[in-house]
DNA sequence: CTTCACACGTCAATGCCGTTGTCATAAGGT
DNA sequence: ACCTTATGACAACGGCATTGACGTGTGAAG
């Protein structure tokens, strides 16, 4: 937990493992992501990862100080994938929406990994790239620096937070997911409309909405509110007329 | 993971443990919360909890099917505390803000527990009470049911998600927290302003804002956006003029 | 007041887990 | 061809959740 820096020895002599694979940070992170995608977050253990790599578990510690360190590398990889191929268009609203949805989607593409990674601050390259890009969008939209920073936080935090929330749902094992919904529905069905009038009135809607992510809607709300705060009306007018 | 229902045997004969304590669901949940608050989320293990209770670890399984089941009980307890003593005032905007801040605060009062609990859906009493109350506020504010449900989700999800995010930060052990900030600051200081102009320009603000929660601000943005969608303009006019 | 069923605390064992120290070996510069 | 040393393998440690068998004291029934 204390070390956040991957050891960087000479990293020269790649001895293949007994079973032939050649290790590297990249191979390990990729395998970890694959493992997590296939068998769930709880399958990401040093021992299982070693087995999946065809290497002794302890070999991993030549590349990462701890499992926490490995986790940060995974988180950074996800952030990197979210940005891959993205370019700001100059329309700040569309750009921010794209960024938010990309972060959300990249994490949800690996729900199991997202749960582990969304809360973390990696301090690594991909994360810095993302910060730079988003701040760039906000500042060139005309937001003063102080506000740009606040909005940056609101946007990124919300995206990551929703990603984690949705991922936690997606990541539940299928039987348990079904059980979850069933528990809710049976609970709702049994409620006395007199003691719980509001739930009773909206029970159908609640059940239907339960499985959907509130994120795109919440993101829209956030962007609406941000637009209302754009300090320089010219920028907004310029955007919509050009 | 599959069982979400606490076993409810006769629960009649309370034999005191060897060290004199008398077990119950409540005692266990309270002790778990205390334990987590004192020594961090990673200290919540069946063995340690047993020790803190002065009982054999396996005794806990008489009250909860699994640690996951215990976790849901903890989550529901937190939701309950968030609501404790709250009454809607009739001003929907103030009410929703209060609910959001209360959820946030209740979870942050036990950051270590919040990390464990925020993602979960308990299906237990306190959670149902909260759903009923929030829907009540929205529906009597005049939102049509479909919209009330969507807004309910956006609000609660955002509150829980931010709570988890902030809790994850708060929950880091103090030395590691300092290291975290330091890594960021040194990283930022070393960045070339030519390759990262936006970060360079806002470095101070970023560093200062880094430790603050974006939640109150994000909540304000959300409420602004919700207000803009109120279908009945009279309700809004009444609120701001009264 | 005695009896007795059984709720529930305890014990012991199983099979995971992360992590570490030591050793063996092959890669690659010389 | 040699040595250095990066790096993989091995073995061991302590901690983890969970389970099944066991016994003990409680509280109700007679």
Short mmCIF file of C-alpha atoms (C1' of nucleotides) in Angstrom, two decimals:
data_model
loop_
_atom_site.label_atom_id
_atom_site.label_comp_id
_atom_site.label_asym_id
_atom_site.label_seq_id
_atom_site.Cartn_x
_atom_site.Cartn_y
_atom_site.Cartn_z
CA UNK A 1 0.00 0.00 0.00
CA UNK A 2 2.91 2.33 0.68
CA UNK A 3 4.86 1.73 -2.52
CA UNK A 4 3.38 3.16 -5.60
CA UNK A 5 6.42 2.95 -7.84
CA UNK A 6 7.15 -0.09 -9.90
CA UNK A 7 10.71 -1.27 -9.50
CA UNK A 8 12.72 -0.55 -12.59
CA UNK A 9 15.76 -2.78 -12.55
CA UNK A 10 17.84 -3.23 -15.63
CA UNK A 11 15.11 -5.34 -17.19
CA UNK A 12 17.51 -6.77 -19.71
CA UNK A 13 17.75 -10.51 -19.55
CA UNK A 14 14.43 -12.11 -20.36
CA UNK A 15 14.72 -15.67 -19.24
CA UNK A 16 11.69 -17.63 -20.43
CA UNK A 17 9.70 -19.40 -17.75
CA UNK A 18 9.65 -23.14 -17.43
CA UNK A 19 6.59 -23.30 -19.64
CA UNK A 20 8.09 -21.02 -22.24
CA UNK A 21 6.34 -17.70 -21.69
CA UNK A 22 8.38 -14.53 -21.50
CA UNK A 23 7.29 -12.14 -18.78
CA UNK A 24 7.03 -8.38 -18.94
CA UNK A 25 4.95 -5.71 -17.27
CA UNK A 26 2.70 -5.54 -20.29
CA UNK A 27 2.16 -9.29 -20.50
CA UNK A 28 1.32 -9.40 -16.82
CA UNK A 29 -1.16 -6.53 -16.94
CA UNK A 30 -2.84 -7.91 -20.05
CA UNK A 31 -3.09 -11.36 -18.57
CA UNK A 32 -4.48 -9.90 -15.36
CA UNK A 33 -7.17 -8.05 -17.32
CA UNK A 34 -8.02 -11.18 -19.27
CA UNK A 35 -8.16 -13.22 -16.11
CA UNK A 36 -10.41 -10.74 -14.39
CA UNK A 37 -12.67 -10.55 -17.42
CA UNK A 38 -12.99 -14.30 -17.63
CA UNK A 39 -13.39 -15.33 -14.04
CA UNK A 40 -14.26 -12.21 -12.06
CA UNK A 41 -12.43 -9.83 -9.79
CA UNK A 42 -12.05 -12.40 -7.10
CA UNK A 43 -10.02 -14.55 -9.49
CA UNK A 44 -7.25 -11.97 -9.60
CA UNK A 45 -4.82 -13.48 -7.14
CA UNK A 46 -1.08 -13.69 -7.42
CA UNK A 47 -1.25 -17.42 -7.50
CA UNK A 48 -3.89 -17.66 -10.20
CA UNK A 49 -2.16 -14.97 -12.22
CA UNK A 50 1.06 -16.93 -11.99
CA UNK A 51 -0.72 -20.02 -13.22
CA UNK A 52 -2.31 -18.11 -16.10
CA UNK A 53 1.09 -16.77 -17.06
CA UNK A 54 2.67 -20.18 -16.83
CA UNK A 55 5.05 -18.88 -14.21
CA UNK A 56 5.64 -19.16 -10.52
CA UNK A 57 3.52 -16.68 -8.56
CA UNK A 58 6.55 -15.16 -6.95
CA UNK A 59 7.99 -14.19 -10.34
CA UNK A 60 5.40 -11.40 -10.50
CA UNK A 61 7.14 -9.62 -7.67
CA UNK A 62 10.09 -9.01 -9.98
CA UNK A 63 7.79 -6.63 -11.88
CA UNK A 64 5.48 -5.20 -9.23
CA UNK A 65 6.16 -4.47 -5.60
CA UNK A 66 2.82 -5.76 -4.48
CA UNK A 67 -0.63 -6.62 -5.74
CA UNK A 68 -1.60 -3.03 -5.01
CA UNK A 69 1.11 -1.84 -7.33
CA UNK A 70 -0.17 -4.20 -9.99
CA UNK A 71 -3.63 -2.80 -9.44
CA UNK A 72 -2.45 0.73 -10.16
CA UNK A 73 -0.88 -0.47 -13.38
CA UNK A 74 -4.19 -2.01 -14.37
CA UNK A 75 -6.03 1.18 -13.53
CA UNK A 76 -3.68 3.20 -15.66
CA UNK A 77 -4.09 0.79 -18.52
CA UNK A 78 -7.86 1.29 -18.38
CA UNK A 79 -7.49 5.06 -18.42
CA UNK A 80 -5.19 4.70 -21.38
CA UNK A 81 -7.71 2.62 -23.26
CA UNK A 82 -10.43 5.16 -22.54
CA UNK A 83 -8.42 7.84 -24.30
CA UNK A 84 -7.19 5.75 -27.17
CA UNK A 85 -7.93 7.48 -30.44
CA UNK A 86 -9.76 10.38 -28.89
CA UNK A 87 -9.25 13.91 -30.15
CA UNK A 88 -11.00 17.05 -28.94
CA UNK A 89 -13.21 18.51 -31.64
CA UNK A 90 -13.44 22.04 -30.26
CA UNK A 91 -17.07 21.62 -29.21
CA UNK A 92 -16.49 21.49 -25.47
CA UNK A 93 -19.86 20.07 -24.62
CA UNK A 94 -19.58 17.21 -27.06
CA UNK A 95 -15.97 16.65 -26.04
CA UNK A 96 -16.75 16.44 -22.36
CA UNK A 97 -19.64 14.13 -23.00
CA UNK A 98 -17.41 11.93 -25.12
CA UNK A 99 -14.75 11.85 -22.42
CA UNK A 100 -17.24 10.93 -19.75
CA UNK A 101 -18.82 8.20 -21.82
CA UNK A 102 -15.42 6.87 -22.84
CA UNK A 103 -14.22 6.59 -19.27
CA UNK A 104 -17.46 4.94 -18.33
CA UNK A 105 -17.31 2.54 -21.27
CA UNK A 106 -13.66 1.64 -20.88
CA UNK A 107 -14.21 0.68 -17.29
CA UNK A 108 -17.41 -1.17 -18.02
CA UNK A 109 -15.63 -3.16 -20.69
CA UNK A 110 -13.81 -4.73 -17.76
CA UNK A 111 -16.34 -4.46 -14.97
CA UNK A 112 -14.42 -6.71 -12.68
CA UNK A 113 -11.27 -4.70 -13.14
CA UNK A 114 -13.17 -1.43 -12.88
CA UNK A 115 -14.28 -2.28 -9.38
CA UNK A 116 -10.72 -2.70 -8.35
CA UNK A 117 -9.33 0.26 -10.23
CA UNK A 118 -11.89 3.06 -10.29
CA UNK A 119 -11.13 4.41 -6.85
CA UNK A 120 -7.42 4.58 -7.34
CA UNK A 121 -5.21 7.45 -8.33
CA UNK A 122 -2.36 6.02 -10.30
CA UNK A 123 -0.11 9.02 -10.83
CA UNK A 124 1.04 7.27 -13.99
CA UNK A 125 1.38 8.43 -17.58
CA UNK A 126 -2.06 7.72 -18.96
CA UNK A 127 -3.74 9.45 -16.07
CA UNK A 128 -1.67 12.58 -16.56
CA UNK A 129 -2.48 12.57 -20.25
CA UNK A 130 -6.17 12.48 -19.43
CA UNK A 131 -5.95 15.33 -16.95
CA UNK A 132 -4.08 17.47 -19.45
CA UNK A 133 -6.60 16.81 -22.21
CA UNK A 134 -9.71 17.48 -20.17
CA UNK A 135 -8.31 20.64 -18.67
CA UNK A 136 -7.44 21.71 -22.18
CA UNK A 137 -11.02 21.34 -23.32
CA UNK A 138 -12.35 23.31 -20.38
CA UNK A 139 -9.81 26.11 -20.55
CA UNK A 140 -10.20 26.66 -24.26
CA UNK A 141 -13.96 26.72 -23.75
CA UNK A 142 -13.33 29.85 -21.75
CA UNK A 143 -13.69 28.65 -18.18
CA UNK A 144 -11.38 30.48 -15.79
CA UNK A 145 -8.77 28.17 -14.32
CA UNK A 146 -10.33 27.82 -10.89
CA UNK A 147 -13.65 26.80 -12.35
CA UNK A 148 -12.06 24.54 -14.91
CA UNK A 149 -10.38 22.62 -12.12
CA UNK A 150 -13.62 22.26 -10.17
CA UNK A 151 -15.51 21.10 -13.21
CA UNK A 152 -12.73 18.73 -14.12
CA UNK A 153 -13.10 17.13 -10.74
CA UNK A 154 -16.87 16.97 -10.86
CA UNK A 155 -16.79 15.38 -14.29
CA UNK A 156 -14.05 12.83 -13.72
CA UNK A 157 -15.18 11.90 -10.25
CA UNK A 158 -18.70 11.39 -11.44
CA UNK A 159 -17.60 9.27 -14.37
CA UNK A 160 -15.36 7.08 -12.29
CA UNK A 161 -17.85 6.84 -9.49
CA UNK A 162 -20.68 5.78 -11.76
CA UNK A 163 -18.39 3.39 -13.56
CA UNK A 164 -17.57 1.71 -10.28
CA UNK A 165 -21.21 1.61 -9.29
CA UNK A 166 -22.35 0.14 -12.59
CA UNK A 167 -19.43 -2.21 -12.68
CA UNK A 168 -20.28 -3.52 -9.25
CA UNK A 169 -23.70 -4.40 -10.59
CA UNK A 170 -22.42 -5.96 -13.80
CA UNK A 171 -19.76 -7.86 -11.95
CA UNK A 172 -22.10 -9.83 -9.78
CA UNK A 173 -22.23 -13.46 -10.80
CA UNK A 174 -25.23 -14.11 -13.01
CA UNK A 175 -27.25 -16.21 -10.56
CA UNK A 176 -26.69 -13.67 -7.83
CA UNK A 177 -27.67 -10.88 -10.22
CA UNK A 178 -30.97 -12.57 -10.85
CA UNK A 179 -31.45 -13.17 -7.15
CA UNK A 180 -30.76 -9.49 -6.55
CA UNK A 181 -33.51 -8.36 -8.86
CA UNK A 182 -35.88 -10.97 -7.55
CA UNK A 183 -35.32 -9.93 -3.95
CA UNK A 184 -36.12 -6.37 -4.88
CA UNK A 185 -39.24 -7.26 -6.79
CA UNK A 186 -40.59 -9.55 -4.14
CA UNK A 187 -39.80 -6.99 -1.46
CA UNK A 188 -41.61 -4.29 -3.39
CA UNK A 189 -44.56 -6.48 -4.13
CA UNK A 190 -45.07 -7.20 -0.46
CA UNK A 191 -45.00 -3.60 0.69
CA UNK A 192 -48.17 -2.13 2.07
CA UNK A 193 -49.26 0.75 -0.20
CA UNK A 194 -50.40 2.63 2.86
CA UNK A 195 -47.01 2.64 4.51
CA UNK A 196 -45.09 2.97 1.24
CA UNK A 197 -47.37 4.85 -1.16
CA UNK A 198 -44.60 6.26 -3.33
CA UNK A 199 -42.87 2.99 -3.92
CA UNK A 200 -46.19 1.34 -4.63
CA UNK A 201 -47.07 3.97 -7.20
CA UNK A 202 -43.80 3.68 -9.06
CA UNK A 203 -43.01 0.02 -8.51
CA UNK A 204 -43.13 -0.87 -12.21
CA UNK A 205 -40.95 2.04 -13.20
CA UNK A 206 -38.50 1.32 -10.42
CA UNK A 207 -38.16 -2.30 -11.43
CA UNK A 208 -37.69 -1.37 -15.06
CA UNK A 209 -35.19 1.38 -14.30
CA UNK A 210 -33.30 -0.67 -11.78
CA UNK A 211 -31.07 -2.37 -14.31
CA UNK A 212 -30.30 0.74 -16.35
CA UNK A 213 -27.35 2.93 -15.62
CA UNK A 214 -28.28 6.42 -14.55
CA UNK A 215 -25.00 7.69 -15.89
CA UNK A 216 -25.87 9.09 -19.32
CA UNK A 217 -28.77 10.92 -17.75
CA UNK A 218 -26.72 12.21 -14.86
CA UNK A 219 -24.01 13.27 -17.29
CA UNK A 220 -26.52 15.22 -19.31
CA UNK A 221 -27.71 16.95 -16.18
CA UNK A 222 -24.16 17.80 -15.23
CA UNK A 223 -23.36 19.22 -18.66
CA UNK A 224 -26.56 21.27 -18.65
CA UNK A 225 -25.56 22.79 -15.37
CA UNK A 226 -22.04 23.45 -16.55
CA UNK A 227 -23.28 25.14 -19.70
CA UNK A 228 -25.42 27.42 -17.58
CA UNK A 229 -22.28 28.59 -15.85
CA UNK A 230 -20.20 29.37 -18.90
CA UNK A 231 -18.76 32.76 -17.94
CA UNK A 232 -18.25 34.15 -21.43
CA UNK A 233 -21.52 34.18 -23.32
CA UNK A 234 -19.61 34.93 -26.56
CA UNK A 235 -17.96 31.55 -26.42
CA UNK A 236 -21.33 29.87 -26.21
CA UNK A 237 -22.82 32.05 -28.93
CA UNK A 238 -19.80 31.48 -31.11
CA UNK A 239 -20.17 27.76 -30.65
CA UNK A 240 -23.80 27.52 -31.61
CA UNK A 241 -23.70 29.92 -34.55
CA UNK A 242 -20.46 28.72 -36.16
CA UNK B 1 -22.49 -14.06 -2.37
CA UNK B 2 -25.64 -15.91 -3.27
CA UNK B 3 -27.44 -15.68 0.03
CA UNK B 4 -28.69 -12.29 0.97
CA UNK B 5 -31.01 -13.30 3.74
CA UNK B 6 -29.89 -13.52 7.32
CA UNK B 7 -30.90 -16.78 8.94
CA UNK B 8 -33.61 -16.26 11.49
CA UNK B 9 -33.61 -19.22 13.85
CA UNK B 10 -35.44 -19.14 17.13
CA UNK B 11 -32.85 -16.81 18.53
CA UNK B 12 -33.96 -17.60 22.04
CA UNK B 13 -31.20 -18.96 24.18
CA UNK B 14 -28.49 -16.40 24.60
CA UNK B 15 -25.58 -18.30 26.02
CA UNK B 16 -22.82 -15.87 26.97
CA UNK B 17 -19.45 -16.46 25.36
CA UNK B 18 -16.48 -17.69 27.32
CA UNK B 19 -15.43 -14.12 27.97
CA UNK B 20 -18.88 -13.04 29.01
CA UNK B 21 -20.22 -11.09 26.04
CA UNK B 22 -23.68 -11.83 24.75
CA UNK B 23 -23.94 -11.90 20.98
CA UNK B 24 -26.67 -10.50 18.76
CA UNK B 25 -26.92 -9.14 15.25
CA UNK B 26 -26.81 -5.62 16.58
CA UNK B 27 -23.76 -6.19 18.77
CA UNK B 28 -21.93 -7.77 15.86
CA UNK B 29 -22.73 -5.00 13.40
CA UNK B 30 -21.82 -2.30 15.91
CA UNK B 31 -18.57 -4.00 16.79
CA UNK B 32 -17.77 -4.43 13.11
CA UNK B 33 -18.32 -0.71 12.52
CA UNK B 34 -16.16 0.16 15.49
CA UNK B 35 -13.45 -2.20 14.36
CA UNK B 36 -13.44 -0.82 10.87
CA UNK B 37 -13.36 2.72 12.17
CA UNK B 38 -10.44 2.02 14.46
CA UNK B 39 -8.22 -0.13 12.31
CA UNK B 40 -9.36 0.26 8.73
CA UNK B 41 -11.43 -1.75 6.31
CA UNK B 42 -8.78 -4.42 5.99
CA UNK B 43 -9.14 -5.13 9.70
CA UNK B 44 -12.67 -6.40 9.19
CA UNK B 45 -12.05 -10.12 9.15
CA UNK B 46 -14.10 -12.80 10.77
CA UNK B 47 -11.20 -13.71 13.00
CA UNK B 48 -10.50 -10.19 14.19
CA UNK B 49 -14.19 -9.51 14.64
CA UNK B 50 -14.47 -12.63 16.71
CA UNK B 51 -11.57 -11.49 18.84
CA UNK B 52 -13.10 -8.01 19.26
CA UNK B 53 -16.35 -9.62 20.33
CA UNK B 54 -14.60 -11.94 22.72
CA UNK B 55 -16.03 -14.92 20.87
CA UNK B 56 -14.89 -17.63 18.57
CA UNK B 57 -14.86 -16.44 14.93
CA UNK B 58 -17.16 -19.20 13.87
CA UNK B 59 -19.87 -17.97 16.24
CA UNK B 60 -20.55 -15.14 13.81
CA UNK B 61 -21.91 -17.62 11.31
CA UNK B 62 -24.81 -18.29 13.65
CA UNK B 63 -25.98 -14.75 12.85
CA UNK B 64 -24.82 -14.14 9.27
CA UNK B 65 -24.52 -16.60 6.40
CA UNK B 66 -21.25 -15.12 5.25
CA UNK B 67 -19.10 -12.04 5.48
CA UNK B 68 -20.98 -10.69 2.52
CA UNK B 69 -24.22 -11.01 4.40
CA UNK B 70 -22.64 -9.16 7.31
CA UNK B 71 -21.54 -6.47 4.89
CA UNK B 72 -25.09 -5.90 3.71
CA UNK B 73 -26.20 -5.52 7.31
CA UNK B 74 -23.50 -2.90 7.81
CA UNK B 75 -24.56 -1.08 4.65
CA UNK B 76 -28.15 -0.98 5.80
CA UNK B 77 -27.10 0.32 9.18
CA UNK B 78 -25.29 3.20 7.48
CA UNK B 79 -28.32 4.04 5.37
CA UNK B 80 -30.39 3.98 8.53
CA UNK B 81 -28.06 6.39 10.26
CA UNK B 82 -28.17 8.72 7.27
CA UNK B 83 -31.91 9.04 7.64
CA UNK B 84 -32.04 9.24 11.39
CA UNK B 85 -34.06 12.29 12.45
CA UNK B 86 -34.64 13.55 8.95
CA UNK B 87 -38.01 14.95 7.91
CA UNK B 88 -38.94 16.44 4.56
CA UNK B 89 -39.71 20.14 4.86
CA UNK B 90 -41.71 20.51 1.66
CA UNK B 91 -38.98 22.47 -0.10
CA UNK B 92 -37.91 19.74 -2.51
CA UNK B 93 -34.63 21.34 -3.45
CA UNK B 94 -33.52 21.76 0.14
CA UNK B 95 -34.81 18.31 0.97
CA UNK B 96 -32.93 16.60 -1.83
CA UNK B 97 -29.79 18.49 -0.98
CA UNK B 98 -30.15 17.45 2.62
CA UNK B 99 -30.67 13.82 1.67
CA UNK B 100 -27.64 13.82 -0.58
CA UNK B 101 -25.42 15.45 2.01
CA UNK B 102 -26.72 13.15 4.72
CA UNK B 103 -25.96 10.02 2.76
CA UNK B 104 -22.56 11.40 1.93
CA UNK B 105 -21.87 12.37 5.52
CA UNK B 106 -23.13 9.15 7.05
CA UNK B 107 -20.87 7.12 4.85
CA UNK B 108 -17.91 9.41 5.36
CA UNK B 109 -18.36 9.11 9.12
CA UNK B 110 -17.22 5.54 8.57
CA UNK B 111 -15.01 5.84 5.52
CA UNK B 112 -13.62 2.38 5.88
CA UNK B 113 -17.07 0.89 6.09
CA UNK B 114 -18.35 3.10 3.29
CA UNK B 115 -15.86 1.60 0.88
CA UNK B 116 -17.21 -1.81 1.62
CA UNK B 117 -20.87 -0.86 1.68
CA UNK B 118 -21.53 1.91 -0.83
CA UNK B 119 -21.79 -0.33 -3.86
CA UNK B 120 -24.18 -2.74 -2.33
CA UNK B 121 -27.93 -2.98 -2.57
CA UNK B 122 -29.15 -4.34 0.70
CA UNK B 123 -32.84 -4.85 0.07
CA UNK B 124 -33.29 -4.34 3.80
CA UNK B 125 -35.58 -2.12 5.81
CA UNK B 126 -33.59 1.08 6.04
CA UNK B 127 -32.93 1.11 2.34
CA UNK B 128 -36.60 0.74 1.54
CA UNK B 129 -37.44 3.57 3.92
CA UNK B 130 -34.98 5.81 2.10
CA UNK B 131 -36.38 4.97 -1.32
CA UNK B 132 -39.89 5.71 -0.14
CA UNK B 133 -38.94 9.05 1.37
CA UNK B 134 -36.96 10.35 -1.58
CA UNK B 135 -39.60 9.31 -4.07
CA UNK B 136 -42.10 11.08 -1.88
CA UNK B 137 -40.18 14.34 -2.08
CA UNK B 138 -39.88 14.13 -5.85
CA UNK B 139 -43.46 13.15 -6.51
CA UNK B 140 -44.93 15.83 -4.31
CA UNK B 141 -42.64 18.34 -6.01
CA UNK B 142 -44.66 17.59 -9.11
CA UNK B 143 -42.32 15.39 -11.09
CA UNK B 144 -44.18 12.76 -13.10
CA UNK B 145 -43.45 9.28 -11.89
CA UNK B 146 -41.11 8.26 -14.71
CA UNK B 147 -38.97 11.32 -14.18
CA UNK B 148 -39.06 11.00 -10.42
CA UNK B 149 -37.62 7.52 -10.71
CA UNK B 150 -34.84 8.66 -13.02
CA UNK B 151 -33.95 11.57 -10.78
CA UNK B 152 -34.07 9.35 -7.75
CA UNK B 153 -31.50 7.14 -9.36
CA UNK B 154 -29.28 9.97 -10.46
CA UNK B 155 -29.34 11.51 -7.00
CA UNK B 156 -28.78 8.39 -4.95
CA UNK B 157 -26.25 6.87 -7.29
CA UNK B 158 -24.28 10.06 -7.36
CA UNK B 159 -24.34 10.39 -3.59
CA UNK B 160 -23.25 6.83 -2.99
CA UNK B 161 -20.67 6.93 -5.73
CA UNK B 162 -19.07 10.10 -4.44
CA UNK B 163 -19.21 8.79 -0.92
CA UNK B 164 -17.29 5.73 -1.97
CA UNK B 165 -14.81 7.81 -3.90
CA UNK B 166 -14.19 10.22 -1.05
CA UNK B 167 -14.13 7.42 1.46
CA UNK B 168 -11.48 5.62 -0.52
CA UNK B 169 -9.35 8.72 -0.22
CA UNK B 170 -10.03 9.25 3.46
CA UNK B 171 -9.45 5.62 4.20
CA UNK B 172 -5.89 5.48 3.01
CA UNK B 173 -3.47 5.12 5.90
CA UNK B 174 -2.02 8.50 6.83
CA UNK B 175 1.53 7.94 5.61
CA UNK B 176 0.26 6.59 2.32
CA UNK B 177 -2.07 9.56 2.03
CA UNK B 178 0.84 11.94 2.35
CA UNK B 179 2.84 9.91 -0.12
CA UNK B 180 -0.08 10.08 -2.51
CA UNK B 181 -0.18 13.86 -2.48
CA UNK B 182 3.56 14.09 -2.71
CA UNK B 183 3.73 11.83 -5.73
CA UNK B 184 1.18 14.01 -7.46
CA UNK B 185 2.93 17.21 -6.63
CA UNK B 186 6.34 16.00 -7.68
CA UNK B 187 4.89 14.55 -10.85
CA UNK B 188 3.25 17.85 -11.69
CA UNK B 189 6.33 19.86 -10.86
CA UNK B 190 8.41 17.81 -13.28
CA UNK B 191 6.06 18.10 -16.24
CA UNK B 192 7.25 20.08 -19.21
CA UNK B 193 4.90 23.06 -19.67
CA UNK B 194 5.22 22.64 -23.41
CA UNK B 195 3.86 19.12 -23.45
CA UNK B 196 1.38 19.73 -20.61
CA UNK B 197 0.43 23.41 -20.80
CA UNK B 198 -2.94 23.03 -19.11
CA UNK B 199 -1.67 21.17 -16.11
CA UNK B 200 1.20 23.59 -15.78
CA UNK B 201 -1.16 26.55 -15.80
CA UNK B 202 -3.44 25.14 -13.13
CA UNK B 203 -0.95 23.15 -11.08
CA UNK B 204 -1.52 25.18 -7.92
CA UNK B 205 -5.27 24.98 -8.19
CA UNK B 206 -5.16 21.30 -8.92
CA UNK B 207 -2.98 20.60 -5.92
CA UNK B 208 -5.21 22.68 -3.67
CA UNK B 209 -8.41 21.16 -5.00
CA UNK B 210 -7.08 17.65 -4.96
CA UNK B 211 -7.97 16.97 -1.36
CA UNK B 212 -11.44 18.53 -1.47
CA UNK B 213 -14.48 16.55 -2.28
CA UNK B 214 -16.18 17.58 -5.48
CA UNK B 215 -19.46 16.34 -4.12
CA UNK B 216 -21.20 19.46 -2.80
CA UNK B 217 -20.39 21.20 -6.05
CA UNK B 218 -21.51 18.29 -8.19
CA UNK B 219 -24.68 18.05 -6.11
CA UNK B 220 -25.39 21.73 -6.71
CA UNK B 221 -24.93 21.21 -10.43
CA UNK B 222 -27.27 18.25 -10.36
CA UNK B 223 -29.96 20.13 -8.47
CA UNK B 224 -29.65 23.10 -10.82
CA UNK B 225 -30.21 20.82 -13.74
CA UNK B 226 -33.12 19.10 -12.06
CA UNK B 227 -34.76 22.42 -11.24
CA UNK B 228 -34.50 23.41 -14.88
CA UNK B 229 -36.58 20.36 -15.72
CA UNK B 230 -39.37 20.88 -13.24
CA UNK B 231 -42.50 20.43 -15.33
CA UNK B 232 -44.64 22.73 -13.23
CA UNK B 233 -43.18 26.24 -13.32
CA UNK B 234 -45.46 27.33 -10.49
CA UNK B 235 -43.64 25.10 -8.05
CA UNK B 236 -40.35 26.73 -8.94
CA UNK B 237 -41.74 30.25 -8.83
CA UNK B 238 -43.40 29.57 -5.51
CA UNK B 239 -40.12 28.35 -4.07
CA UNK B 240 -37.96 31.30 -5.07
CA UNK B 241 -40.45 34.02 -4.18
CA UNK B 242 -41.63 32.60 -0.86
"C1'" DC C 1 -37.99 -28.93 40.98
"C1'" DT C 2 -36.46 -31.93 37.47
"C1'" DT C 3 -35.95 -33.06 32.87
"C1'" DC C 4 -34.78 -32.55 28.22
"C1'" DA C 5 -34.41 -30.52 23.49
"C1'" DC C 6 -31.76 -27.71 21.10
"C1'" DA C 7 -29.65 -22.96 20.27
"C1'" DC C 8 -25.38 -21.56 20.06
"C1'" DG C 9 -20.49 -21.12 21.51
"C1'" DT C 10 -16.13 -23.78 20.74
"C1'" DC C 11 -12.79 -26.62 18.55
"C1'" DA C 12 -10.19 -28.47 14.80
"C1'" DA C 13 -9.31 -28.93 10.13
"C1'" DT C 14 -9.26 -27.54 5.11
"C1'" DG C 15 -7.72 -25.06 1.38
"C1'" DC C 16 -7.13 -20.74 -0.07
"C1'" DC C 17 -4.33 -16.25 0.05
"C1'" DG C 18 0.04 -12.64 -0.24
"C1'" DT C 19 4.62 -12.28 0.62
"C1'" DT C 20 9.55 -13.29 1.40
"C1'" DG C 21 14.25 -15.44 1.54
"C1'" DT C 22 17.12 -18.54 -0.73
"C1'" DC C 23 18.83 -20.81 -4.41
"C1'" DA C 24 19.61 -22.14 -9.39
"C1'" DT C 25 20.23 -20.77 -14.06
"C1'" DA C 26 20.75 -18.68 -18.38
"C1'" DA C 27 21.48 -14.19 -20.90
"C1'" DG C 28 24.70 -11.19 -22.68
"C1'" DG C 29 28.55 -7.95 -22.21
"C1'" DT C 30 33.43 -8.70 -21.94
"C1'" DA D 1 34.68 -18.81 -22.61
"C1'" DC D 2 33.77 -16.30 -18.49
"C1'" DC D 3 31.38 -13.90 -14.99
"C1'" DT D 4 27.79 -10.89 -13.43
"C1'" DT D 5 23.45 -10.55 -12.37
"C1'" DA D 6 18.60 -10.40 -13.78
"C1'" DT D 7 15.13 -13.30 -13.09
"C1'" DG D 8 12.53 -17.61 -12.51
"C1'" DA D 9 11.62 -21.48 -9.09
"C1'" DC D 10 11.04 -23.40 -4.61
"C1'" DA D 11 9.63 -23.70 0.08
"C1'" DA D 12 7.81 -21.86 4.03
"C1'" DC D 13 5.09 -18.54 7.06
"C1'" DG D 14 1.17 -16.62 8.91
"C1'" DG D 15 -3.49 -15.12 8.03
"C1'" DC D 16 -7.82 -15.71 5.75
"C1'" DA D 17 -13.13 -17.65 5.30
"C1'" DT D 18 -15.70 -21.44 5.93
"C1'" DT D 19 -17.40 -25.91 7.67
"C1'" DG D 20 -18.68 -29.96 10.52
"C1'" DA D 21 -18.65 -32.25 14.82
"C1'" DC D 22 -19.07 -31.57 19.56
"C1'" DG D 23 -20.63 -30.22 24.11
"C1'" DT D 24 -22.85 -27.04 27.25
"C1'" DG D 25 -26.07 -24.23 29.48
"C1'" DT D 26 -30.84 -22.18 28.78
"C1'" DG D 27 -35.48 -21.99 29.09
"C1'" DA D 28 -39.68 -24.39 28.57
"C1'" DA D 29 -42.56 -28.42 29.84
"C1'" DG D 30 -44.18 -31.67 33.25
#
